[in-house]
XYZ file of C-alpha atoms in Angstrom:
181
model
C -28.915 41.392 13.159
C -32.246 39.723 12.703
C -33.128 37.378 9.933
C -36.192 36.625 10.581
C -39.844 38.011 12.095
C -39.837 34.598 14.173
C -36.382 35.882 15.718
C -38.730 38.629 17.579
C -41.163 36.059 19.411
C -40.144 33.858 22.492
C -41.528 30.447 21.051
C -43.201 29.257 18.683
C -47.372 30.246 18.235
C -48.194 26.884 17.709
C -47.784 26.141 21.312
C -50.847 27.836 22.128
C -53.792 26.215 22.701
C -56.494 27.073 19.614
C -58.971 26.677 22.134
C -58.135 28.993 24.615
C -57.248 31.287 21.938
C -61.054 30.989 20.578
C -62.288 31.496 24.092
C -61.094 35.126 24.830
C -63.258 37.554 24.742
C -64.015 39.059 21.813
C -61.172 41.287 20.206
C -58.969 39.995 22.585
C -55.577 37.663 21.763
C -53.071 35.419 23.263
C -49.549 35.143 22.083
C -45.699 34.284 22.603
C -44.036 37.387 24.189
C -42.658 39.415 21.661
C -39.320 42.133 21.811
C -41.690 44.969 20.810
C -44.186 44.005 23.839
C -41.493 46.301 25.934
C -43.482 49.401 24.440
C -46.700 47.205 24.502
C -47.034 47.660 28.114
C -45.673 44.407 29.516
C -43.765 45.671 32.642
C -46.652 47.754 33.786
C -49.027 44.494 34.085
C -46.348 42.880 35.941
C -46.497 45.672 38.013
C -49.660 45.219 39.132
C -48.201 41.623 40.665
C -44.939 42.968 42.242
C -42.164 45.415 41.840
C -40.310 44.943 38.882
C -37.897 47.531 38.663
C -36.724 50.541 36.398
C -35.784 48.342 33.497
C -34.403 49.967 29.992
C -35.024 48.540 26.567
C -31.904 47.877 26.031
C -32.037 45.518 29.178
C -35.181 44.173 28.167
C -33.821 42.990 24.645
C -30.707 41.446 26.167
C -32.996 39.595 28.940
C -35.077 38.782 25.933
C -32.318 37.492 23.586
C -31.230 35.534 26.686
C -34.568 33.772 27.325
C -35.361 33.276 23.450
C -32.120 31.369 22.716
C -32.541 28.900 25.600
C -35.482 28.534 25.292
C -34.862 27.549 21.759
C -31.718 25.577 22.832
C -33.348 24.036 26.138
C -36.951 24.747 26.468
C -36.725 26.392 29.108
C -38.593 29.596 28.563
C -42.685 30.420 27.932
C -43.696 33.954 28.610
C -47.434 34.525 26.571
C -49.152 37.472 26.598
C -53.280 38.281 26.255
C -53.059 41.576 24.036
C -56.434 43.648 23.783
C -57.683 45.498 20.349
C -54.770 47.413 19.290
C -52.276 45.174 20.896
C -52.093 46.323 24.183
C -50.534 44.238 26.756
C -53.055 43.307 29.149
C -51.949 40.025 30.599
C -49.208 37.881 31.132
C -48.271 34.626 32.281
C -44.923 32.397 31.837
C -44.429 28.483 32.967
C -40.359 27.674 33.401
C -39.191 23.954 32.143
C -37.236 21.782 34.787
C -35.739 18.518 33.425
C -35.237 16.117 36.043
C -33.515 12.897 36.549
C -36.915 11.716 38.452
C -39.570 10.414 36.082
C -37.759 8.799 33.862
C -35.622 12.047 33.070
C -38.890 13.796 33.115
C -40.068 17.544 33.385
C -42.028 19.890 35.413
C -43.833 22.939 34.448
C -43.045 25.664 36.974
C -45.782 28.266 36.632
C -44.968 31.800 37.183
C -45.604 35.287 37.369
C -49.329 35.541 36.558
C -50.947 39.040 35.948
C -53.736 40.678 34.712
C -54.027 44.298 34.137
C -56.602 45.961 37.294
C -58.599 47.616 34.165
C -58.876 43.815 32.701
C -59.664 41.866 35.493
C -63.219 39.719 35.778
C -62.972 38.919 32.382
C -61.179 35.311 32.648
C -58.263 36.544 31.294
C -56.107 34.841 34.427
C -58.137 31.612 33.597
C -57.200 31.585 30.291
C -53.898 31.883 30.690
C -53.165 29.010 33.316
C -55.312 26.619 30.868
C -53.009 27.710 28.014
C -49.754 27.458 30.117
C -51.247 23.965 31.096
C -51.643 23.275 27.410
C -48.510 24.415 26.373
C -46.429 22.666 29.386
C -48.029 19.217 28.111
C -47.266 19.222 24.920
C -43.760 20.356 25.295
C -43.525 17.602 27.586
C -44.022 18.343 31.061
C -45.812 15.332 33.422
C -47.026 18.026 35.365
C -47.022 21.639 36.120
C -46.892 23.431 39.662
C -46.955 26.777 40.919
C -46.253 28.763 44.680
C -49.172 31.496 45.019
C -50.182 33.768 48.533
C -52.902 32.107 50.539
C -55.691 34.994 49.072
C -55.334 33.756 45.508
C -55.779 30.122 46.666
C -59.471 30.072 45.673
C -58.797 31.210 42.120
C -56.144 28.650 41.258
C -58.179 25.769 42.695
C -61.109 27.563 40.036
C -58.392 26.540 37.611
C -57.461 22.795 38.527
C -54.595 23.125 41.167
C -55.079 21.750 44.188
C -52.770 22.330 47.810
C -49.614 20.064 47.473
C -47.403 21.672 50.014
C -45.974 24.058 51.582
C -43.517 27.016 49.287
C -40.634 28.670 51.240
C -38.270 30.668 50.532
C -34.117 32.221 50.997
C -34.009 35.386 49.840
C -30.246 36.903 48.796
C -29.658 40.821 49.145
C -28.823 42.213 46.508
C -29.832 39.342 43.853
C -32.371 41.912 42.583
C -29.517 43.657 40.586
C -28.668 40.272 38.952
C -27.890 40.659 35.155
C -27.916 37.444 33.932
């Protein structure tokens, strides 16, 4: 049972940069992932990055639950959203916390799953989102933040202030897809 309106948001608003939030377009706004945002449209602009999967609500809220309280516990978990007039989901971006024992028992931002709606694109809706992941991955912390992309979206992360650091790869597991956890 829910106590509170702030149990239905990921993290804290005041993690968000004010000035990215100014710089959206007009009646545009950015925002901690909510619970409701799984009839706001969320899945279908992470569709338009990859395939995501025929995911019920029910699903959603537990996945949800799951992030929120380790993210509260750990902080671990950032998922915002850019919401247009009428709060549409029209963008989405997340950055994952590692602690490390490097660094003085630092930790790294891990940027992920960046998408814009194909309706909303070439407004700088992408841009604003990495600057207020950046934003929000410094002041939890973070000495830096880092993210894998595909060679075509190169250009527009370097637009944003990441430059080549290495090279990604990857193990995929069969079946991992149909994790629940």
């Amino acid at each position: 049972m829910r106590t509170s309106p702030d149990e239905d948001v990921l993290f804290s608003p005041h993690l968000i940069s004010p000035a990215v939030a100014a710089a959206l377009p007009h009646g545009y706004t950015i925002r901690p992932l909510r619970r409701s945002d799984y009839a706001g449209g969320m899945l279908d602009v992470l569709r338009v990055l990859t395939s995501v999967g025929d995911i019920s609500q029910e699903r959603w809220e537990e996945r949800f639950d799951y992030m929120r309280g380790n993210g509260l516990r750990y902080g671990e978990y950032f998922i915002l959203v850019v919401c247009a007039e009428g709060g549409k989901v029209v963008g989405t971006g997340g950055v994952v916390v590692e602690r490390k024992f490097i660094h003085n028992l630092g930790m790294v931002g891990h940027i992920e799953d960046i998408a814009v709606a194909k309706d909303q694109q070439g407004k700088k809706l992408g841009l604003h989102i990495i600057q207020a992941l950046d934003y929000l991955a410094e002041k939890v912390g973070c000495y830096k933040t880092i993210l894998d992309c595909s060679d075509i979206n190169e250009g527009f992360y370097a637009k944003c202030g990441y430059k080549r650091a290495g090279l990604e790869m990857a193990h995929y597991y069969e079946g991992a897809s149909k994790s629940t956890s």
